[in-house]
């Protein structure tokens, strides 16, 4: 079954809102000061960062080509790159190499020989579940999209954790059902160990504190230290307002915008667009237009 308009807009706008509203709280004092200077549009709306940019690139590429073409997507990522969006250092270098003409297969392993294990592939993977309703096709698309900038197995599995979670939320699985499925999907031990912790908390209806979450799951820029954090926080806040989830993520600190983008996409998928806060952010209409394009695409025979 194709996802509803509420689910599609909820996922994409949830991601962008988490990103834009979380961005002012990311990093240390210098990064926050810089974002204070450059993080608002001329109309006074919060700007989003590389998380939303790469998600839009991914969806716009699929809508333009009619399928996921990794070379087209790699070139789109590269041409959209701007340092002001706050890309990860390794991803920035990879995208500059692709822009200079290097093929993405080589560029992806030029900085780290096994590829990046940052969370940059996971942060954009949620929306793939809107395009690919079948699990096998979703897994393939998630891997293809990840490999362009994040070839490391941990980054790919982090991306799968987020795209498959979105897939299960579209099917309206409960948190315990979702985690039972994910525990069979995830094979990287670093992520698997964290999934076990989340499962224990959710099954016992235990509400972990920000200190416990940061200590046991992490709040960093790697897939390992952020994907399970975002998933747990989203599941724990499914029946609470989006703003409450966001302030909890801010309390956890670290890579706030990306954890909020991943959790925001999951929360928005489960609760729908109408439940999101009505806050204007950069290019709001463009985000809605892309969501409508996804809706038309998902209804094609
Ligand atoms: N070996 C050593 N360090 C690594 C490796 C590796 N194989 N892979 C990643 N790192 P990157 P991202 C470290 O640059 O995932 C932005 O704000 C290294 O310190 O691929 O695209 C995004 O929005 C590297 O710089 O970035 C995300 O929030 C860092 O992990 C966040 O940054 C991130 O990997 C990560 O974005
Ligand atoms: Mg980020």
mmCIF file of C-alpha atoms and ligand atoms in Angstrom:
data_model
loop_
_atom_site.group_PDB
_atom_site.id
_atom_site.type_symbol
_atom_site.label_atom_id
_atom_site.label_comp_id
_atom_site.label_asym_id
_atom_site.label_seq_id
_atom_site.Cartn_x
_atom_site.Cartn_y
_atom_site.Cartn_z
ATOM 1 C CA UNK A 1 0.000 0.000 0.000
ATOM 2 C CA UNK A 2 1.361 3.464 -0.845
ATOM 3 C CA UNK A 3 1.925 5.822 2.092
ATOM 4 C CA UNK A 4 -0.678 8.499 2.804
ATOM 5 C CA UNK A 5 -0.145 12.210 2.192
ATOM 6 C CA UNK A 6 -0.070 12.697 5.995
ATOM 7 C CA UNK A 7 2.701 10.095 6.355
ATOM 8 C CA UNK A 8 4.787 11.454 3.455
ATOM 9 C CA UNK A 9 4.585 15.091 4.543
ATOM 10 C CA UNK A 10 4.969 14.032 8.174
ATOM 11 C CA UNK A 11 8.195 12.179 7.409
ATOM 12 C CA UNK A 12 9.829 14.874 5.258
ATOM 13 C CA UNK A 13 8.666 17.895 7.248
ATOM 14 C CA UNK A 14 9.387 16.095 10.538
ATOM 15 C CA UNK A 15 12.954 15.579 9.348
ATOM 16 C CA UNK A 16 13.388 19.185 8.181
ATOM 17 C CA UNK A 17 11.844 20.631 11.369
ATOM 18 C CA UNK A 18 14.071 18.483 13.577
ATOM 19 C CA UNK A 19 17.087 19.570 11.558
ATOM 20 C CA UNK A 20 16.280 23.306 11.404
ATOM 21 C CA UNK A 21 15.087 23.602 15.014
ATOM 22 C CA UNK A 22 17.913 21.431 16.349
ATOM 23 C CA UNK A 23 20.721 23.142 14.407
ATOM 24 C CA UNK A 24 21.175 26.122 16.804
ATOM 25 C CA UNK A 25 22.008 23.648 19.609
ATOM 26 C CA UNK A 26 24.604 21.569 17.798
ATOM 27 C CA UNK A 27 28.303 21.550 18.665
ATOM 28 C CA UNK A 28 30.384 23.818 20.863
ATOM 29 C CA UNK A 29 30.206 27.551 21.546
ATOM 30 C CA UNK A 30 31.968 28.568 18.316
ATOM 31 C CA UNK A 31 29.685 26.463 16.099
ATOM 32 C CA UNK A 32 26.628 27.874 17.856
ATOM 33 C CA UNK A 33 27.877 31.454 17.442
ATOM 34 C CA UNK A 34 28.499 30.850 13.733
ATOM 35 C CA UNK A 35 25.029 29.351 13.305
ATOM 36 C CA UNK A 36 23.549 32.413 15.083
ATOM 37 C CA UNK A 37 25.074 34.525 12.336
ATOM 38 C CA UNK A 38 24.213 32.369 9.307
ATOM 39 C CA UNK A 39 21.358 30.116 10.455
ATOM 40 C CA UNK A 40 18.364 32.324 9.587
ATOM 41 C CA UNK A 41 16.810 33.226 6.205
ATOM 42 C CA UNK A 42 16.212 36.864 5.188
ATOM 43 C CA UNK A 43 12.532 36.321 6.141
ATOM 44 C CA UNK A 44 13.666 35.304 9.630
ATOM 45 C CA UNK A 45 12.969 31.564 9.293
ATOM 46 C CA UNK A 46 15.338 28.911 10.715
ATOM 47 C CA UNK A 47 17.553 27.364 8.038
ATOM 48 C CA UNK A 48 18.070 23.640 7.684
ATOM 49 C CA UNK A 49 21.446 21.937 7.245
ATOM 50 C CA UNK A 50 23.060 19.169 5.167
ATOM 51 C CA UNK A 51 20.593 16.603 6.579
ATOM 52 C CA UNK A 52 17.634 18.182 4.781
ATOM 53 C CA UNK A 53 19.724 19.208 1.764
ATOM 54 C CA UNK A 54 20.860 15.627 1.102
ATOM 55 C CA UNK A 55 17.333 14.294 1.733
ATOM 56 C CA UNK A 56 15.918 16.748 -0.825
ATOM 57 C CA UNK A 57 18.712 15.816 -3.260
ATOM 58 C CA UNK A 58 17.834 12.151 -2.844
ATOM 59 C CA UNK A 59 14.099 12.630 -3.424
ATOM 60 C CA UNK A 60 14.516 15.172 -6.227
ATOM 61 C CA UNK A 61 16.979 12.887 -8.002
ATOM 62 C CA UNK A 62 14.559 9.937 -7.838
ATOM 63 C CA UNK A 63 11.646 12.098 -9.017
ATOM 64 C CA UNK A 64 13.699 13.554 -11.901
ATOM 65 C CA UNK A 65 15.121 10.239 -13.153
ATOM 66 C CA UNK A 66 12.167 8.031 -12.233
ATOM 67 C CA UNK A 67 14.393 5.689 -10.184
ATOM 68 C CA UNK A 68 17.428 5.743 -7.893
ATOM 69 C CA UNK A 69 20.429 6.284 -10.169
ATOM 70 C CA UNK A 70 23.594 6.496 -8.026
ATOM 71 C CA UNK A 71 25.637 8.480 -10.570
ATOM 72 C CA UNK A 72 22.871 11.068 -10.980
ATOM 73 C CA UNK A 73 22.469 11.249 -7.203
ATOM 74 C CA UNK A 74 26.230 11.572 -6.602
ATOM 75 C CA UNK A 75 26.370 14.506 -9.024
ATOM 76 C CA UNK A 76 23.340 16.095 -7.389
ATOM 77 C CA UNK A 77 24.875 15.768 -3.904
ATOM 78 C CA UNK A 78 28.083 17.308 -5.261
ATOM 79 C CA UNK A 79 26.424 20.245 -6.988
ATOM 80 C CA UNK A 80 24.278 21.065 -3.923
ATOM 81 C CA UNK A 81 27.306 21.078 -1.590
ATOM 82 C CA UNK A 82 27.834 24.395 0.265
ATOM 83 C CA UNK A 83 30.084 24.631 3.333
ATOM 84 C CA UNK A 84 27.451 26.777 5.087
ATOM 85 C CA UNK A 85 25.154 23.765 5.388
ATOM 86 C CA UNK A 86 27.495 22.173 7.946
ATOM 87 C CA UNK A 87 28.448 18.942 6.151
ATOM 88 C CA UNK A 88 30.687 16.425 7.938
ATOM 89 C CA UNK A 89 34.373 16.943 7.150
ATOM 90 C CA UNK A 90 34.798 13.631 5.284
ATOM 91 C CA UNK A 91 31.595 14.062 3.269
ATOM 92 C CA UNK A 92 32.636 17.583 2.257
ATOM 93 C CA UNK A 93 35.909 16.211 0.848
ATOM 94 C CA UNK A 94 34.143 13.369 -0.998
ATOM 95 C CA UNK A 95 31.619 15.736 -2.576
ATOM 96 C CA UNK A 96 34.377 18.112 -3.731
ATOM 97 C CA UNK A 97 36.173 15.181 -5.384
ATOM 98 C CA UNK A 98 32.976 14.085 -7.161
ATOM 99 C CA UNK A 99 32.421 17.671 -8.314
ATOM 100 C CA UNK A 100 35.970 17.671 -9.699
ATOM 101 C CA UNK A 101 35.079 14.628 -11.826
ATOM 102 C CA UNK A 102 36.119 11.615 -9.710
ATOM 103 C CA UNK A 103 33.618 8.719 -9.781
ATOM 104 C CA UNK A 104 31.823 8.217 -6.489
ATOM 105 C CA UNK A 105 33.072 4.629 -6.069
ATOM 106 C CA UNK A 106 36.651 5.935 -5.766
ATOM 107 C CA UNK A 107 35.813 9.167 -3.943
ATOM 108 C CA UNK A 108 33.839 7.269 -1.248
ATOM 109 C CA UNK A 109 37.009 5.403 -0.224
ATOM 110 C CA UNK A 110 39.525 8.176 -0.806
ATOM 111 C CA UNK A 111 39.252 9.717 2.674
ATOM 112 C CA UNK A 112 38.821 6.544 4.775
ATOM 113 C CA UNK A 113 39.863 3.270 3.066
ATOM 114 C CA UNK A 114 36.778 1.429 4.376
ATOM 115 C CA UNK A 115 34.524 4.416 3.832
ATOM 116 C CA UNK A 116 32.934 6.778 6.347
ATOM 117 C CA UNK A 117 31.035 5.441 9.357
ATOM 118 C CA UNK A 118 29.428 8.841 10.033
ATOM 119 C CA UNK A 119 25.643 9.206 10.357
ATOM 120 C CA UNK A 120 25.365 11.111 7.053
ATOM 121 C CA UNK A 121 23.792 8.178 5.194
ATOM 122 C CA UNK A 122 21.325 7.383 7.998
ATOM 123 C CA UNK A 123 20.163 10.992 8.251
ATOM 124 C CA UNK A 124 18.777 10.854 4.692
ATOM 125 C CA UNK A 125 17.530 7.250 4.584
ATOM 126 C CA UNK A 126 14.093 7.591 6.224
ATOM 127 C CA UNK A 127 12.408 8.967 3.102
ATOM 128 C CA UNK A 128 13.404 5.937 1.028
ATOM 129 C CA UNK A 129 10.681 3.993 2.851
ATOM 130 C CA UNK A 130 8.152 6.383 1.267
ATOM 131 C CA UNK A 131 9.360 5.450 -2.211
ATOM 132 C CA UNK A 132 10.014 1.719 -1.744
ATOM 133 C CA UNK A 133 7.114 -0.068 -0.010
ATOM 134 C CA UNK A 134 8.724 -3.498 -0.366
ATOM 135 C CA UNK A 135 11.381 -4.381 2.189
ATOM 136 C CA UNK A 136 13.856 -5.989 -0.217
ATOM 137 C CA UNK A 137 13.754 -2.989 -2.600
ATOM 138 C CA UNK A 138 14.073 -0.631 0.371
ATOM 139 C CA UNK A 139 17.169 -2.441 1.625
ATOM 140 C CA UNK A 140 18.785 -2.278 -1.840
ATOM 141 C CA UNK A 141 17.937 1.421 -2.263
ATOM 142 C CA UNK A 142 19.250 2.261 1.221
ATOM 143 C CA UNK A 143 22.561 0.565 0.432
ATOM 144 C CA UNK A 144 22.819 2.280 -2.965
ATOM 145 C CA UNK A 145 22.099 5.719 -1.501
ATOM 146 C CA UNK A 146 24.536 5.190 1.389
ATOM 147 C CA UNK A 147 27.495 3.925 -0.647
ATOM 148 C CA UNK A 148 27.943 7.236 -2.470
ATOM 149 C CA UNK A 149 29.323 8.965 0.615
ATOM 150 C CA UNK A 150 29.252 6.303 3.376
ATOM 151 C CA UNK A 151 30.685 2.974 2.234
ATOM 152 C CA UNK A 152 31.520 1.645 5.733
ATOM 153 C CA UNK A 153 29.295 -1.291 6.880
ATOM 154 C CA UNK A 154 28.375 0.529 10.115
ATOM 155 C CA UNK A 155 27.150 3.599 8.226
ATOM 156 C CA UNK A 156 25.112 1.390 5.885
ATOM 157 C CA UNK A 157 23.570 -0.572 8.732
ATOM 158 C CA UNK A 158 22.753 2.676 10.569
ATOM 159 C CA UNK A 159 20.982 3.845 7.415
ATOM 160 C CA UNK A 160 19.081 0.539 7.262
ATOM 161 C CA UNK A 161 18.091 0.880 10.908
ATOM 162 C CA UNK A 162 16.466 4.239 10.130
ATOM 163 C CA UNK A 163 14.881 3.346 6.767
ATOM 164 C CA UNK A 164 13.492 0.035 8.077
ATOM 165 C CA UNK A 165 12.156 1.736 11.222
ATOM 166 C CA UNK A 166 10.309 4.166 8.948
ATOM 167 C CA UNK A 167 9.011 1.198 6.916
ATOM 168 C CA UNK A 168 7.625 -0.440 10.063
ATOM 169 C CA UNK A 169 6.095 2.820 11.313
ATOM 170 C CA UNK A 170 4.343 3.240 7.948
ATOM 171 C CA UNK A 171 2.827 -0.189 8.638
ATOM 172 C CA UNK A 172 1.791 1.137 12.067
ATOM 173 C CA UNK A 173 3.752 -1.447 14.037
ATOM 174 C CA UNK A 174 3.969 -0.780 17.773
ATOM 175 C CA UNK A 175 7.425 0.021 19.245
ATOM 176 C CA UNK A 176 7.829 -3.548 20.567
ATOM 177 C CA UNK A 177 6.782 -5.098 17.229
ATOM 178 C CA UNK A 178 9.138 -2.725 15.381
ATOM 179 C CA UNK A 179 12.078 -3.607 17.633
ATOM 180 C CA UNK A 180 11.396 -7.339 17.312
ATOM 181 C CA UNK A 181 11.635 -6.985 13.528
ATOM 182 C CA UNK A 182 14.731 -4.765 13.654
ATOM 183 C CA UNK A 183 16.541 -7.207 15.932
ATOM 184 C CA UNK A 184 16.366 -9.731 13.092
ATOM 185 C CA UNK A 185 17.417 -7.168 10.446
ATOM 186 C CA UNK A 186 20.506 -5.690 12.113
ATOM 187 C CA UNK A 187 23.732 -7.681 12.070
ATOM 188 C CA UNK A 188 26.495 -5.222 13.070
ATOM 189 C CA UNK A 189 27.276 -6.014 16.711
ATOM 190 C CA UNK A 190 27.882 -2.376 17.671
ATOM 191 C CA UNK A 191 24.352 -1.450 16.621
ATOM 192 C CA UNK A 192 22.866 -4.761 17.755
ATOM 193 C CA UNK A 193 24.078 -4.232 21.326
ATOM 194 C CA UNK A 194 22.398 -0.834 21.443
ATOM 195 C CA UNK A 195 19.203 -2.256 19.949
ATOM 196 C CA UNK A 196 19.112 -4.779 22.774
ATOM 197 C CA UNK A 197 19.318 -1.953 25.313
ATOM 198 C CA UNK A 198 16.497 -0.053 23.618
ATOM 199 C CA UNK A 199 14.385 -3.198 23.468
ATOM 200 C CA UNK A 200 14.849 -3.813 27.184
ATOM 201 C CA UNK A 201 13.832 -0.224 27.979
ATOM 202 C CA UNK A 202 10.775 -0.290 25.701
ATOM 203 C CA UNK A 203 9.558 -3.733 26.814
ATOM 204 C CA UNK A 204 9.883 -2.700 30.472
ATOM 205 C CA UNK A 205 8.253 0.718 29.747
ATOM 206 C CA UNK A 206 11.353 2.250 31.320
ATOM 207 C CA UNK A 207 11.947 5.931 30.540
ATOM 208 C CA UNK A 208 15.696 6.382 30.164
ATOM 209 C CA UNK A 209 17.202 9.730 31.160
ATOM 210 C CA UNK A 210 19.366 11.866 28.851
ATOM 211 C CA UNK A 211 22.434 10.878 30.925
ATOM 212 C CA UNK A 212 21.701 7.150 30.469
ATOM 213 C CA UNK A 213 21.021 7.608 26.773
ATOM 214 C CA UNK A 214 24.256 9.522 26.145
ATOM 215 C CA UNK A 215 26.246 7.013 28.213
ATOM 216 C CA UNK A 216 24.764 3.802 26.745
ATOM 217 C CA UNK A 217 23.670 4.789 23.223
ATOM 218 C CA UNK A 218 25.729 7.916 22.440
ATOM 219 C CA UNK A 219 25.060 11.338 20.895
ATOM 220 C CA UNK A 220 27.888 11.590 18.375
ATOM 221 C CA UNK A 221 28.345 12.030 14.628
ATOM 222 C CA UNK A 222 28.921 8.329 13.920
ATOM 223 C CA UNK A 223 26.098 6.016 12.857
ATOM 224 C CA UNK A 224 26.916 3.790 15.816
ATOM 225 C CA UNK A 225 26.538 6.583 18.368
ATOM 226 C CA UNK A 226 23.425 8.298 17.004
ATOM 227 C CA UNK A 227 21.005 6.030 15.096
ATOM 228 C CA UNK A 228 19.790 3.991 18.090
ATOM 229 C CA UNK A 229 19.614 7.199 20.129
ATOM 230 C CA UNK A 230 17.306 8.804 17.555
ATOM 231 C CA UNK A 231 15.183 5.656 17.297
ATOM 232 C CA UNK A 232 14.767 5.278 21.058
ATOM 233 C CA UNK A 233 13.894 8.948 21.574
ATOM 234 C CA UNK A 234 11.336 8.853 18.733
ATOM 235 C CA UNK A 235 9.696 5.676 20.086
ATOM 236 C CA UNK A 236 9.639 7.062 23.628
ATOM 237 C CA UNK A 237 7.941 10.266 22.397
ATOM 238 C CA UNK A 238 5.437 8.868 19.885
ATOM 239 C CA UNK A 239 2.563 9.872 22.173
ATOM 240 C CA UNK A 240 4.075 13.175 23.281
ATOM 241 C CA UNK A 241 4.260 16.490 21.398
ATOM 242 C CA UNK A 242 7.048 16.986 18.847
ATOM 243 C CA UNK A 243 8.330 19.990 20.833
ATOM 244 C CA UNK A 244 8.768 17.787 23.931
ATOM 245 C CA UNK A 245 10.826 15.326 21.914
ATOM 246 C CA UNK A 246 12.949 18.136 20.531
ATOM 247 C CA UNK A 247 13.730 19.602 23.947
ATOM 248 C CA UNK A 248 14.679 16.108 25.168
ATOM 249 C CA UNK A 249 17.114 15.752 22.234
ATOM 250 C CA UNK A 250 18.561 19.187 23.049
ATOM 251 C CA UNK A 251 19.110 17.990 26.642
ATOM 252 C CA UNK A 252 21.032 14.993 25.286
ATOM 253 C CA UNK A 253 23.312 17.374 23.338
ATOM 254 C CA UNK A 254 25.963 16.339 20.822
ATOM 255 C CA UNK A 255 24.869 15.996 17.181
ATOM 256 C CA UNK A 256 21.500 17.566 17.984
ATOM 257 C CA UNK A 257 20.337 18.486 14.477
ATOM 258 C CA UNK A 258 20.978 15.073 12.971
ATOM 259 C CA UNK A 259 19.527 13.138 15.911
ATOM 260 C CA UNK A 260 16.492 15.472 15.730
ATOM 261 C CA UNK A 261 16.266 15.022 11.937
ATOM 262 C CA UNK A 262 16.240 11.208 12.244
ATOM 263 C CA UNK A 263 13.862 11.193 15.229
ATOM 264 C CA UNK A 264 11.728 13.903 13.582
ATOM 265 C CA UNK A 265 11.268 11.815 10.426
ATOM 266 C CA UNK A 266 10.234 8.783 12.490
ATOM 267 C CA UNK A 267 7.882 10.804 14.712
ATOM 268 C CA UNK A 268 6.346 12.572 11.694
ATOM 269 C CA UNK A 269 5.799 9.271 9.864
ATOM 270 C CA UNK A 270 3.995 7.779 12.864
ATOM 271 C CA UNK A 271 1.935 10.845 13.836
ATOM 272 C CA UNK A 272 1.388 12.530 10.470
ATOM 273 C CA UNK A 273 1.925 16.047 9.154
ATOM 274 C CA UNK A 274 -1.068 17.615 10.941
ATOM 275 C CA UNK A 275 0.443 16.827 14.367
ATOM 276 C CA UNK A 276 3.753 18.615 13.571
ATOM 277 C CA UNK A 277 4.256 22.118 14.995
ATOM 278 C CA UNK A 278 3.265 24.875 12.544
ATOM 279 C CA UNK A 279 6.638 26.585 12.493
ATOM 280 C CA UNK A 280 7.901 28.207 9.283
ATOM 281 C CA UNK A 281 11.352 27.074 8.243
ATOM 282 C CA UNK A 282 13.478 27.723 5.165
ATOM 283 C CA UNK A 283 11.855 26.740 1.841
ATOM 284 C CA UNK A 284 8.723 25.364 3.492
ATOM 285 C CA UNK A 285 6.802 25.383 0.200
ATOM 286 C CA UNK A 286 9.601 23.527 -1.615
ATOM 287 C CA UNK A 287 9.478 20.805 1.042
ATOM 288 C CA UNK A 288 5.713 20.473 0.595
ATOM 289 C CA UNK A 289 6.115 20.388 -3.210
ATOM 290 C CA UNK A 290 8.667 17.587 -2.993
ATOM 291 C CA UNK A 291 6.370 15.679 -0.614
ATOM 292 C CA UNK A 292 3.561 16.058 -3.166
ATOM 293 C CA UNK A 293 5.903 14.801 -5.908
ATOM 294 C CA UNK A 294 6.650 11.735 -3.766
ATOM 295 C CA UNK A 295 2.936 11.163 -3.268
ATOM 296 C CA UNK A 296 2.291 11.240 -7.042
ATOM 297 C CA UNK A 297 5.328 8.986 -7.639
ATOM 298 C CA UNK A 298 4.241 6.445 -5.047
ATOM 299 C CA UNK A 299 0.840 6.116 -6.746
ATOM 300 C CA UNK A 300 2.319 5.342 -10.184
ATOM 301 C CA UNK A 301 1.559 1.810 -11.368
HETATM 302 N N1 LIG B 1 37.658 6.452 10.289
HETATM 303 C C1 LIG B 1 37.879 7.427 11.197
HETATM 304 N N2 LIG B 1 36.982 8.425 11.456
HETATM 305 C C2 LIG B 1 35.831 8.410 10.783
HETATM 306 C C3 LIG B 1 35.533 7.403 9.817
HETATM 307 C C4 LIG B 1 36.503 6.375 9.580
HETATM 308 N N3 LIG B 1 36.288 5.399 8.702
HETATM 309 N N4 LIG B 1 34.308 7.667 9.325
HETATM 310 C C5 LIG B 1 33.851 8.772 9.936
HETATM 311 N N5 LIG B 1 34.764 9.229 10.830
HETATM 312 P P1 LIG B 1 31.623 12.259 7.877
HETATM 313 P P2 LIG B 1 28.764 12.725 7.894
HETATM 314 C C6 LIG B 1 34.625 10.399 11.722
HETATM 315 O O1 LIG B 1 32.674 13.275 7.689
HETATM 316 O O2 LIG B 1 28.538 11.357 8.359
HETATM 317 C C7 LIG B 1 27.254 16.844 9.942
HETATM 318 O O3 LIG B 1 26.854 17.822 10.861
HETATM 319 C C8 LIG B 1 35.403 11.608 11.222
HETATM 320 O O4 LIG B 1 35.783 12.390 12.334
HETATM 321 O O5 LIG B 1 31.442 11.213 6.855
HETATM 322 O O6 LIG B 1 28.287 13.084 6.541
HETATM 323 C C9 LIG B 1 26.117 15.941 9.558
HETATM 324 O O7 LIG B 1 24.867 16.602 9.522
HETATM 325 C C10 LIG B 1 34.371 12.351 10.385
HETATM 326 O O8 LIG B 1 34.626 13.713 10.186
HETATM 327 O O9 LIG B 1 30.279 13.128 8.068
HETATM 328 C C11 LIG B 1 26.130 14.921 10.617
HETATM 329 O O10 LIG B 1 25.461 15.406 11.729
HETATM 330 C C12 LIG B 1 33.120 12.137 11.221
HETATM 331 O O11 LIG B 1 33.254 10.808 11.744
HETATM 332 C C13 LIG B 1 27.593 14.772 10.977
HETATM 333 O O12 LIG B 1 28.208 15.994 10.551
HETATM 334 C C14 LIG B 1 31.811 12.268 10.475
HETATM 335 O O13 LIG B 1 31.834 11.522 9.290
HETATM 336 C C15 LIG B 1 28.258 13.627 10.280
HETATM 337 O O14 LIG B 1 28.080 13.741 8.894
HETATM 338 MG MG1 LIG B 2 24.010 17.288 11.178
#
